[in-house]
Amino acid sequence: MVCPNSNPLVEKVCELYVQISRLENLSPSKDVNILFTDLVHTCMPPNPIDVSKLCQKIQQIRSHLIKLCGQAEGLLESHFSKILGSYENPLQHLHIFPYFDNYIKLSLLEYNILTKNTTNIPKKIAFIGSGPLPLTSLVLATKHLTTTYFHNYDIDVDANSMAAALVAADPDLSSRMTFHTADIMDVTCALKDYDVVFLAALVGMDKEDKVKVVDHLAKYMSPGATLMLRSAHGARAFLYPVLDPRDLRGFEVLSVYHPTDEVINSVIIARKLPVPCVQPLDGLGAYVLPSKCACAEIHAFNPLNKMNLVEEFALEE
């Protein structure tokens, strides 16, 4: 089953993959918790492995394993979001989530990277792929960015409903947090309003889909806005998709950080590049101006257009 160029780490991951793929249900249970905990502990130690160089068979296993991890993570978050929603004040009980400390550390890491590479406190942040338990937004909003407005995007209406219920009892957060049910590929001009856009690790389950999302963001985000992305490095790439900084077309990569502790995700921060002053669509016709949402178009003077000739003549008169 294992490639000839494999190693003990890959063999262990493949063994766990077989066991996980045989599970009838990925909802939180004793067996599910044991297997995924073992998988995380196997992949967590720093390892120089380059998953892109593994054979096709292992690549397919890795791709399917990432999807299984994503499903299990979503079910785990939904499970605890429902429990938290039963409390009078859910925000006081976030610590019951088993990986809450990891989110505390990841959010602090991302906040420090953000402040080192930007000069102003962001007024509005978009988090894409917030899910039923939007811990990054919650931690950032309560501990680090206490005046910033957060717009959380998720494609799942039930996930947004559960997430919104968590902040409903808090006057401050309920006024600063909005939840949008949408496929981010359908969101266009609204993206120009955000100073910072966070892209969750599991938005785009493979490289091709993730690059499409990044290209979409590059088209509609404001020049100078900040993009925060989560990726994976080494053996951790068996848990999450990898995004190569060279695939960030339309962005200037400012920093890439690979944690070596229990924070699993790598963090990439990039700045949206400015667009040219004028972009001709054809030799004589319309020109697209660099409006923030790339939705505006005006028609420049065309010497072959009689209406333009009349207007020019009238102006000279």
mmCIF file of C-alpha atoms in Angstrom:
data_model
loop_
_atom_site.group_PDB
_atom_site.id
_atom_site.type_symbol
_atom_site.label_atom_id
_atom_site.label_comp_id
_atom_site.label_asym_id
_atom_site.label_seq_id
_atom_site.Cartn_x
_atom_site.Cartn_y
_atom_site.Cartn_z
ATOM 1 C CA MET A 1 0.000 0.000 0.000
ATOM 2 C CA VAL A 2 2.844 2.359 0.827
ATOM 3 C CA CYS A 3 5.022 3.910 -1.878
ATOM 4 C CA PRO A 4 8.556 2.571 -2.291
ATOM 5 C CA ASN A 5 9.889 6.046 -1.452
ATOM 6 C CA SER A 6 7.832 6.130 1.729
ATOM 7 C CA ASN A 7 9.010 6.253 5.354
ATOM 8 C CA PRO A 8 7.693 5.215 8.800
ATOM 9 C CA LEU A 9 5.696 8.441 9.120
ATOM 10 C CA VAL A 10 3.837 7.816 5.866
ATOM 11 C CA GLU A 11 3.223 4.203 6.845
ATOM 12 C CA LYS A 12 1.701 5.315 10.157
ATOM 13 C CA VAL A 13 -0.488 7.927 8.450
ATOM 14 C CA CYS A 14 -1.699 5.327 5.944
ATOM 15 C CA GLU A 15 -2.565 2.891 8.732
ATOM 16 C CA LEU A 16 -4.610 5.570 10.491
ATOM 17 C CA TYR A 17 -6.249 6.544 7.208
ATOM 18 C CA VAL A 18 -7.480 2.971 6.715
ATOM 19 C CA GLN A 19 -8.977 2.907 10.205
ATOM 20 C CA ILE A 20 -10.563 6.353 9.883
ATOM 21 C CA SER A 21 -12.036 5.606 6.458
ATOM 22 C CA ARG A 22 -13.744 2.526 7.888
ATOM 23 C CA LEU A 23 -15.624 4.538 10.522
ATOM 24 C CA GLU A 24 -19.354 4.621 9.893
ATOM 25 C CA ASN A 25 -19.701 8.076 11.412
ATOM 26 C CA LEU A 26 -17.227 10.909 12.034
ATOM 27 C CA SER A 27 -19.287 12.582 14.754
ATOM 28 C CA PRO A 28 -17.482 12.900 18.113
ATOM 29 C CA SER A 29 -17.157 9.505 19.802
ATOM 30 C CA LYS A 30 -14.524 7.549 21.649
ATOM 31 C CA ASP A 31 -13.211 5.803 18.514
ATOM 32 C CA VAL A 32 -13.255 8.984 16.418
ATOM 33 C CA ASN A 33 -11.482 10.993 19.113
ATOM 34 C CA ILE A 34 -8.774 8.359 19.606
ATOM 35 C CA LEU A 35 -7.989 7.982 15.905
ATOM 36 C CA PHE A 36 -7.872 11.695 15.084
ATOM 37 C CA THR A 37 -5.849 12.475 18.205
ATOM 38 C CA ASP A 38 -3.364 9.808 17.151
ATOM 39 C CA LEU A 39 -3.262 11.282 13.646
ATOM 40 C CA VAL A 40 -2.601 14.799 14.933
ATOM 41 C CA HIS A 41 0.144 13.606 17.282
ATOM 42 C CA THR A 42 1.730 11.669 14.419
ATOM 43 C CA CYS A 43 1.801 14.679 12.113
ATOM 44 C CA MET A 44 2.586 17.396 14.661
ATOM 45 C CA PRO A 45 6.370 16.972 15.206
ATOM 46 C CA PRO A 46 8.475 19.005 12.733
ATOM 47 C CA ASN A 47 9.345 16.851 9.750
ATOM 48 C CA PRO A 48 11.150 17.757 6.504
ATOM 49 C CA ILE A 49 8.848 15.607 4.368
ATOM 50 C CA ASP A 50 7.599 17.221 1.160
ATOM 51 C CA VAL A 51 4.173 15.733 0.464
ATOM 52 C CA SER A 52 4.207 16.991 -3.120
ATOM 53 C CA LYS A 53 6.979 14.498 -3.916
ATOM 54 C CA LEU A 54 5.109 11.432 -2.700
ATOM 55 C CA CYS A 55 3.724 8.955 -5.220
ATOM 56 C CA GLN A 56 0.282 9.334 -6.756
ATOM 57 C CA LYS A 57 -1.275 6.675 -4.549
ATOM 58 C CA ILE A 58 -0.216 8.451 -1.360
ATOM 59 C CA GLN A 59 -1.307 11.764 -2.857
ATOM 60 C CA GLN A 60 -4.811 10.348 -3.304
ATOM 61 C CA ILE A 61 -4.817 9.033 0.258
ATOM 62 C CA ARG A 62 -3.691 12.432 1.546
ATOM 63 C CA SER A 63 -6.385 14.236 -0.449
ATOM 64 C CA HIS A 64 -9.119 11.975 0.927
ATOM 65 C CA LEU A 65 -7.697 12.155 4.444
ATOM 66 C CA ILE A 66 -7.836 15.966 4.399
ATOM 67 C CA LYS A 67 -11.511 15.766 3.424
ATOM 68 C CA LEU A 68 -12.188 13.303 6.257
ATOM 69 C CA CYS A 69 -10.392 15.633 8.683
ATOM 70 C CA GLY A 70 -12.511 18.521 7.439
ATOM 71 C CA GLN A 71 -15.736 16.572 7.932
ATOM 72 C CA ALA A 72 -14.726 15.470 11.420
ATOM 73 C CA GLU A 73 -13.683 19.006 12.362
ATOM 74 C CA GLY A 74 -17.009 20.406 11.182
ATOM 75 C CA LEU A 75 -18.970 17.804 13.134
ATOM 76 C CA LEU A 76 -16.860 18.436 16.239
ATOM 77 C CA GLU A 77 -17.485 22.183 16.038
ATOM 78 C CA SER A 78 -21.216 21.684 15.470
ATOM 79 C CA HIS A 79 -21.387 19.350 18.458
ATOM 80 C CA PHE A 80 -19.770 21.840 20.813
ATOM 81 C CA SER A 81 -21.570 24.833 19.335
ATOM 82 C CA LYS A 82 -24.874 23.189 20.223
ATOM 83 C CA ILE A 83 -23.643 22.531 23.769
ATOM 84 C CA LEU A 84 -22.394 26.104 24.147
ATOM 85 C CA GLY A 85 -25.672 27.433 22.769
ATOM 86 C CA SER A 86 -27.513 25.806 25.668
ATOM 87 C CA TYR A 87 -25.756 28.088 28.173
ATOM 88 C CA GLU A 88 -27.195 31.434 29.155
ATOM 89 C CA ASN A 89 -23.890 33.083 28.273
ATOM 90 C CA PRO A 90 -22.039 30.791 25.834
ATOM 91 C CA LEU A 91 -18.925 32.971 25.655
ATOM 92 C CA GLN A 92 -18.091 32.216 29.270
ATOM 93 C CA HIS A 93 -17.793 28.503 28.484
ATOM 94 C CA LEU A 94 -15.690 28.433 25.306
ATOM 95 C CA HIS A 95 -12.973 26.591 27.227
ATOM 96 C CA ILE A 96 -15.005 23.376 27.085
ATOM 97 C CA PHE A 97 -14.017 23.008 23.427
ATOM 98 C CA PRO A 98 -11.058 20.566 23.506
ATOM 99 C CA TYR A 99 -8.868 22.632 21.169
ATOM 100 C CA PHE A 100 -9.721 26.050 22.587
ATOM 101 C CA ASP A 101 -6.159 26.628 23.847
ATOM 102 C CA ASN A 102 -4.872 26.016 20.325
ATOM 103 C CA TYR A 103 -7.172 28.742 19.006
ATOM 104 C CA ILE A 104 -5.964 31.101 21.721
ATOM 105 C CA LYS A 105 -2.373 30.539 20.584
ATOM 106 C CA LEU A 106 -3.194 30.653 16.863
ATOM 107 C CA SER A 107 -5.186 33.881 17.227
ATOM 108 C CA LEU A 108 -2.366 35.505 19.202
ATOM 109 C CA LEU A 109 0.118 34.386 16.555
ATOM 110 C CA GLU A 110 -2.011 35.806 13.745
ATOM 111 C CA TYR A 111 -2.615 39.038 15.650
ATOM 112 C CA ASN A 112 1.127 39.513 16.218
ATOM 113 C CA ILE A 113 1.886 38.807 12.549
ATOM 114 C CA LEU A 114 -0.855 41.235 11.513
ATOM 115 C CA THR A 115 0.370 44.073 13.746
ATOM 116 C CA LYS A 116 3.977 43.608 12.602
ATOM 117 C CA ASN A 117 2.997 43.965 8.959
ATOM 118 C CA THR A 118 0.308 46.656 9.127
ATOM 119 C CA THR A 119 0.129 50.117 10.666
ATOM 120 C CA ASN A 120 -3.564 50.645 11.437
ATOM 121 C CA ILE A 121 -6.052 48.731 13.537
ATOM 122 C CA PRO A 122 -8.491 47.185 11.043
ATOM 123 C CA LYS A 123 -12.002 48.589 11.151
ATOM 124 C CA LYS A 124 -13.636 45.675 9.338
ATOM 125 C CA ILE A 125 -12.474 42.085 8.992
ATOM 126 C CA ALA A 126 -13.963 39.299 6.896
ATOM 127 C CA PHE A 127 -13.463 35.702 7.979
ATOM 128 C CA ILE A 128 -14.182 33.226 5.192
ATOM 129 C CA GLY A 129 -15.196 29.759 6.346
ATOM 130 C CA SER A 130 -16.143 30.715 9.911
ATOM 131 C CA GLY A 131 -18.234 27.602 10.614
ATOM 132 C CA PRO A 132 -20.595 26.876 13.515
ATOM 133 C CA LEU A 133 -17.950 27.741 16.125
ATOM 134 C CA PRO A 134 -16.105 30.877 14.903
ATOM 135 C CA LEU A 135 -13.398 30.781 17.551
ATOM 136 C CA THR A 136 -10.840 32.883 15.665
ATOM 137 C CA SER A 137 -13.300 35.753 15.280
ATOM 138 C CA LEU A 138 -14.451 35.387 18.882
ATOM 139 C CA VAL A 139 -10.928 35.364 20.329
ATOM 140 C CA LEU A 140 -9.707 38.236 18.166
ATOM 141 C CA ALA A 141 -12.804 40.312 18.914
ATOM 142 C CA THR A 142 -12.658 39.816 22.675
ATOM 143 C CA LYS A 143 -8.897 39.792 23.334
ATOM 144 C CA HIS A 144 -7.063 41.670 20.583
ATOM 145 C CA LEU A 145 -9.276 43.728 18.263
ATOM 146 C CA THR A 146 -11.933 44.997 20.640
ATOM 147 C CA THR A 147 -13.302 47.753 18.372
ATOM 148 C CA THR A 148 -13.135 45.921 15.034
ATOM 149 C CA TYR A 149 -16.241 44.710 13.200
ATOM 150 C CA PHE A 150 -16.200 41.100 12.032
ATOM 151 C CA HIS A 151 -18.102 39.751 9.035
ATOM 152 C CA ASN A 152 -18.169 35.954 9.065
ATOM 153 C CA TYR A 153 -18.885 34.079 5.836
ATOM 154 C CA ASP A 154 -19.964 30.462 5.602
ATOM 155 C CA ILE A 155 -21.823 28.517 2.940
ATOM 156 C CA ASP A 156 -23.850 26.580 5.558
ATOM 157 C CA VAL A 157 -26.940 28.383 6.881
ATOM 158 C CA ASP A 158 -27.172 26.061 9.896
ATOM 159 C CA ALA A 159 -23.560 26.774 10.821
ATOM 160 C CA ASN A 160 -24.243 30.511 10.723
ATOM 161 C CA SER A 161 -27.387 30.095 12.798
ATOM 162 C CA MET A 162 -25.483 28.241 15.523
ATOM 163 C CA ALA A 163 -22.619 30.743 15.417
ATOM 164 C CA ALA A 164 -24.931 33.747 15.675
ATOM 165 C CA ALA A 165 -26.625 32.211 18.712
ATOM 166 C CA LEU A 166 -23.289 32.199 20.552
ATOM 167 C CA VAL A 167 -22.980 36.004 20.483
ATOM 168 C CA ALA A 168 -26.668 36.895 20.732
ATOM 169 C CA ALA A 169 -26.525 37.406 24.507
ATOM 170 C CA ASP A 170 -23.475 39.674 24.361
ATOM 171 C CA PRO A 171 -24.431 43.294 23.532
ATOM 172 C CA ASP A 172 -20.949 44.247 22.330
ATOM 173 C CA LEU A 173 -20.178 41.225 20.145
ATOM 174 C CA SER A 174 -23.676 40.952 18.739
ATOM 175 C CA SER A 175 -23.290 44.533 17.479
ATOM 176 C CA ARG A 176 -19.831 43.903 15.994
ATOM 177 C CA MET A 177 -20.366 40.468 14.445
ATOM 178 C CA THR A 178 -22.335 39.707 11.306
ATOM 179 C CA PHE A 179 -22.878 36.294 9.732
ATOM 180 C CA HIS A 180 -23.361 35.930 5.977
ATOM 181 C CA THR A 181 -24.560 32.737 4.312
ATOM 182 C CA ALA A 182 -22.855 32.750 0.924
ATOM 183 C CA ASP A 183 -20.364 31.015 -1.312
ATOM 184 C CA ILE A 184 -17.425 33.418 -1.247
ATOM 185 C CA MET A 185 -17.048 32.956 -5.014
ATOM 186 C CA ASP A 186 -20.387 34.767 -5.335
ATOM 187 C CA VAL A 187 -19.290 37.679 -3.142
ATOM 188 C CA THR A 188 -17.776 40.448 -5.232
ATOM 189 C CA CYS A 189 -17.922 44.176 -4.511
ATOM 190 C CA ALA A 190 -18.574 43.634 -0.787
ATOM 191 C CA LEU A 191 -14.982 42.394 -0.458
ATOM 192 C CA LYS A 192 -13.680 45.909 -1.099
ATOM 193 C CA ASP A 193 -14.997 47.003 2.309
ATOM 194 C CA TYR A 194 -12.622 44.891 4.398
ATOM 195 C CA ASP A 195 -9.228 45.967 5.675
ATOM 196 C CA VAL A 196 -8.307 42.344 6.406
ATOM 197 C CA VAL A 197 -9.625 39.078 4.971
ATOM 198 C CA PHE A 198 -8.963 35.764 6.748
ATOM 199 C CA LEU A 199 -9.181 32.581 4.695
ATOM 200 C CA ALA A 200 -9.803 29.450 6.778
ATOM 201 C CA ALA A 201 -7.583 26.428 6.190
ATOM 202 C CA LEU A 202 -10.415 24.226 4.905
ATOM 203 C CA VAL A 203 -11.842 26.690 2.372
ATOM 204 C CA GLY A 204 -10.736 25.016 -0.829
ATOM 205 C CA MET A 205 -10.028 21.395 0.030
ATOM 206 C CA ASP A 206 -7.294 21.036 -2.593
ATOM 207 C CA LYS A 207 -4.724 23.345 -4.133
ATOM 208 C CA GLU A 208 -6.704 24.061 -7.302
ATOM 209 C CA ASP A 209 -9.860 25.119 -5.456
ATOM 210 C CA LYS A 210 -7.906 27.227 -2.974
ATOM 211 C CA VAL A 211 -6.040 29.024 -5.755
ATOM 212 C CA LYS A 212 -9.385 29.823 -7.413
ATOM 213 C CA VAL A 213 -10.573 31.427 -4.165
ATOM 214 C CA VAL A 214 -7.350 33.431 -3.854
ATOM 215 C CA ASP A 215 -7.657 34.630 -7.465
ATOM 216 C CA HIS A 216 -11.235 35.701 -6.724
ATOM 217 C CA LEU A 217 -10.108 37.650 -3.660
ATOM 218 C CA ALA A 218 -7.344 39.281 -5.690
ATOM 219 C CA LYS A 219 -9.936 40.491 -8.170
ATOM 220 C CA TYR A 220 -12.256 42.142 -5.648
ATOM 221 C CA MET A 221 -10.295 43.079 -2.525
ATOM 222 C CA SER A 222 -9.166 46.687 -2.184
ATOM 223 C CA PRO A 223 -5.572 47.512 -3.102
ATOM 224 C CA GLY A 224 -3.524 47.604 0.079
ATOM 225 C CA ALA A 225 -5.912 45.329 1.998
ATOM 226 C CA THR A 226 -4.416 42.411 3.924
ATOM 227 C CA LEU A 227 -5.015 38.719 3.282
ATOM 228 C CA MET A 228 -4.338 36.215 6.095
ATOM 229 C CA LEU A 229 -4.204 32.580 4.996
ATOM 230 C CA ARG A 230 -3.712 29.282 6.765
ATOM 231 C CA SER A 231 -1.657 26.549 5.187
ATOM 232 C CA ALA A 232 0.352 23.543 6.368
ATOM 233 C CA HIS A 233 3.975 22.470 6.311
ATOM 234 C CA GLY A 234 5.823 19.167 6.544
ATOM 235 C CA ALA A 235 3.821 16.234 7.906
ATOM 236 C CA ARG A 236 1.016 18.616 8.905
ATOM 237 C CA ALA A 237 0.126 18.702 5.227
ATOM 238 C CA PHE A 238 -1.611 15.365 5.794
ATOM 239 C CA LEU A 239 -4.164 17.302 7.889
ATOM 240 C CA TYR A 240 -4.700 20.507 5.880
ATOM 241 C CA PRO A 241 -4.250 21.722 2.299
ATOM 242 C CA VAL A 242 -0.972 23.413 1.380
ATOM 243 C CA LEU A 243 -0.917 26.803 -0.321
ATOM 244 C CA ASP A 244 2.310 27.799 -2.039
ATOM 245 C CA PRO A 245 3.033 31.536 -1.559
ATOM 246 C CA ARG A 246 3.955 31.636 -5.251
ATOM 247 C CA ASP A 247 0.292 30.969 -6.045
ATOM 248 C CA LEU A 248 -0.810 34.278 -4.502
ATOM 249 C CA ARG A 249 -1.208 36.137 -7.783
ATOM 250 C CA GLY A 250 -2.143 39.773 -7.269
ATOM 251 C CA PHE A 251 -0.668 39.836 -3.747
ATOM 252 C CA GLU A 252 2.668 40.731 -2.219
ATOM 253 C CA VAL A 253 3.633 38.046 0.293
ATOM 254 C CA LEU A 254 4.850 39.766 3.453
ATOM 255 C CA SER A 255 5.612 36.833 5.739
ATOM 256 C CA VAL A 256 5.287 33.047 6.035
ATOM 257 C CA TYR A 257 5.395 31.401 9.455
ATOM 258 C CA HIS A 258 5.552 27.661 10.185
ATOM 259 C CA PRO A 259 4.824 26.864 13.865
ATOM 260 C CA THR A 260 6.620 23.979 15.523
ATOM 261 C CA ASP A 261 4.385 23.682 18.587
ATOM 262 C CA GLU A 262 0.803 22.423 18.934
ATOM 263 C CA VAL A 263 -0.469 25.153 16.601
ATOM 264 C CA ILE A 264 -0.924 23.094 13.445
ATOM 265 C CA ASN A 265 -1.493 25.696 10.750
ATOM 266 C CA SER A 266 1.141 27.741 8.983
ATOM 267 C CA VAL A 267 0.256 31.413 8.549
ATOM 268 C CA ILE A 268 0.776 33.475 5.396
ATOM 269 C CA ILE A 269 0.164 37.229 5.316
ATOM 270 C CA ALA A 270 -0.028 39.109 2.020
ATOM 271 C CA ARG A 271 -0.981 42.566 0.779
ATOM 272 C CA LYS A 272 -3.248 43.189 -2.195
ATOM 273 C CA LEU A 273 -1.225 44.841 -4.924
ATOM 274 C CA PRO A 274 -2.449 48.065 -6.529
ATOM 275 C CA VAL A 275 -3.991 47.861 -9.972
ATOM 276 C CA PRO A 276 -2.751 49.928 -12.930
ATOM 277 C CA CYS A 277 -4.236 53.405 -13.290
ATOM 278 C CA VAL A 278 -6.035 52.549 -16.541
ATOM 279 C CA GLN A 279 -6.593 49.114 -18.067
ATOM 280 C CA PRO A 280 -7.626 49.114 -21.762
ATOM 281 C CA LEU A 281 -10.000 46.371 -22.714
ATOM 282 C CA ASP A 282 -9.404 46.880 -26.410
ATOM 283 C CA GLY A 283 -7.692 49.242 -28.774
ATOM 284 C CA LEU A 284 -10.343 51.973 -28.944
ATOM 285 C CA GLY A 285 -13.301 51.105 -26.756
ATOM 286 C CA ALA A 286 -14.020 50.826 -23.075
ATOM 287 C CA TYR A 287 -11.514 51.334 -20.275
ATOM 288 C CA VAL A 288 -11.882 49.842 -16.828
ATOM 289 C CA LEU A 289 -10.919 52.171 -14.003
ATOM 290 C CA PRO A 290 -9.393 50.712 -10.832
ATOM 291 C CA SER A 291 -12.456 51.168 -8.680
ATOM 292 C CA LYS A 292 -12.222 49.265 -5.414
ATOM 293 C CA CYS A 293 -14.680 46.613 -6.474
ATOM 294 C CA ALA A 294 -13.666 46.421 -10.121
ATOM 295 C CA CYS A 295 -17.330 46.782 -10.985
ATOM 296 C CA ALA A 296 -17.303 50.202 -12.631
ATOM 297 C CA GLU A 297 -16.664 50.900 -16.290
ATOM 298 C CA ILE A 298 -16.662 54.086 -18.368
ATOM 299 C CA HIS A 299 -16.188 54.578 -22.087
ATOM 300 C CA ALA A 300 -13.216 56.617 -23.208
ATOM 301 C CA PHE A 301 -13.202 58.841 -26.276
ATOM 302 C CA ASN A 302 -13.393 56.760 -29.431
ATOM 303 C CA PRO A 303 -12.666 58.688 -32.656
ATOM 304 C CA LEU A 304 -14.843 56.241 -34.578
ATOM 305 C CA ASN A 305 -17.865 56.960 -32.426
ATOM 306 C CA LYS A 306 -20.020 59.806 -33.851
ATOM 307 C CA MET A 307 -21.552 60.562 -30.461
ATOM 308 C CA ASN A 308 -18.106 61.195 -29.002
ATOM 309 C CA LEU A 309 -17.291 63.480 -31.929
ATOM 310 C CA VAL A 310 -20.450 65.520 -31.322
ATOM 311 C CA GLU A 311 -19.723 65.793 -27.607
ATOM 312 C CA GLU A 312 -16.120 66.883 -28.246
ATOM 313 C CA PHE A 313 -17.296 69.493 -30.745
ATOM 314 C CA ALA A 314 -19.865 70.830 -28.284
ATOM 315 C CA LEU A 315 -17.224 71.188 -25.593
ATOM 316 C CA GLU A 316 -14.967 73.145 -27.943
ATOM 317 C CA GLU A 317 -17.847 75.470 -28.828
#
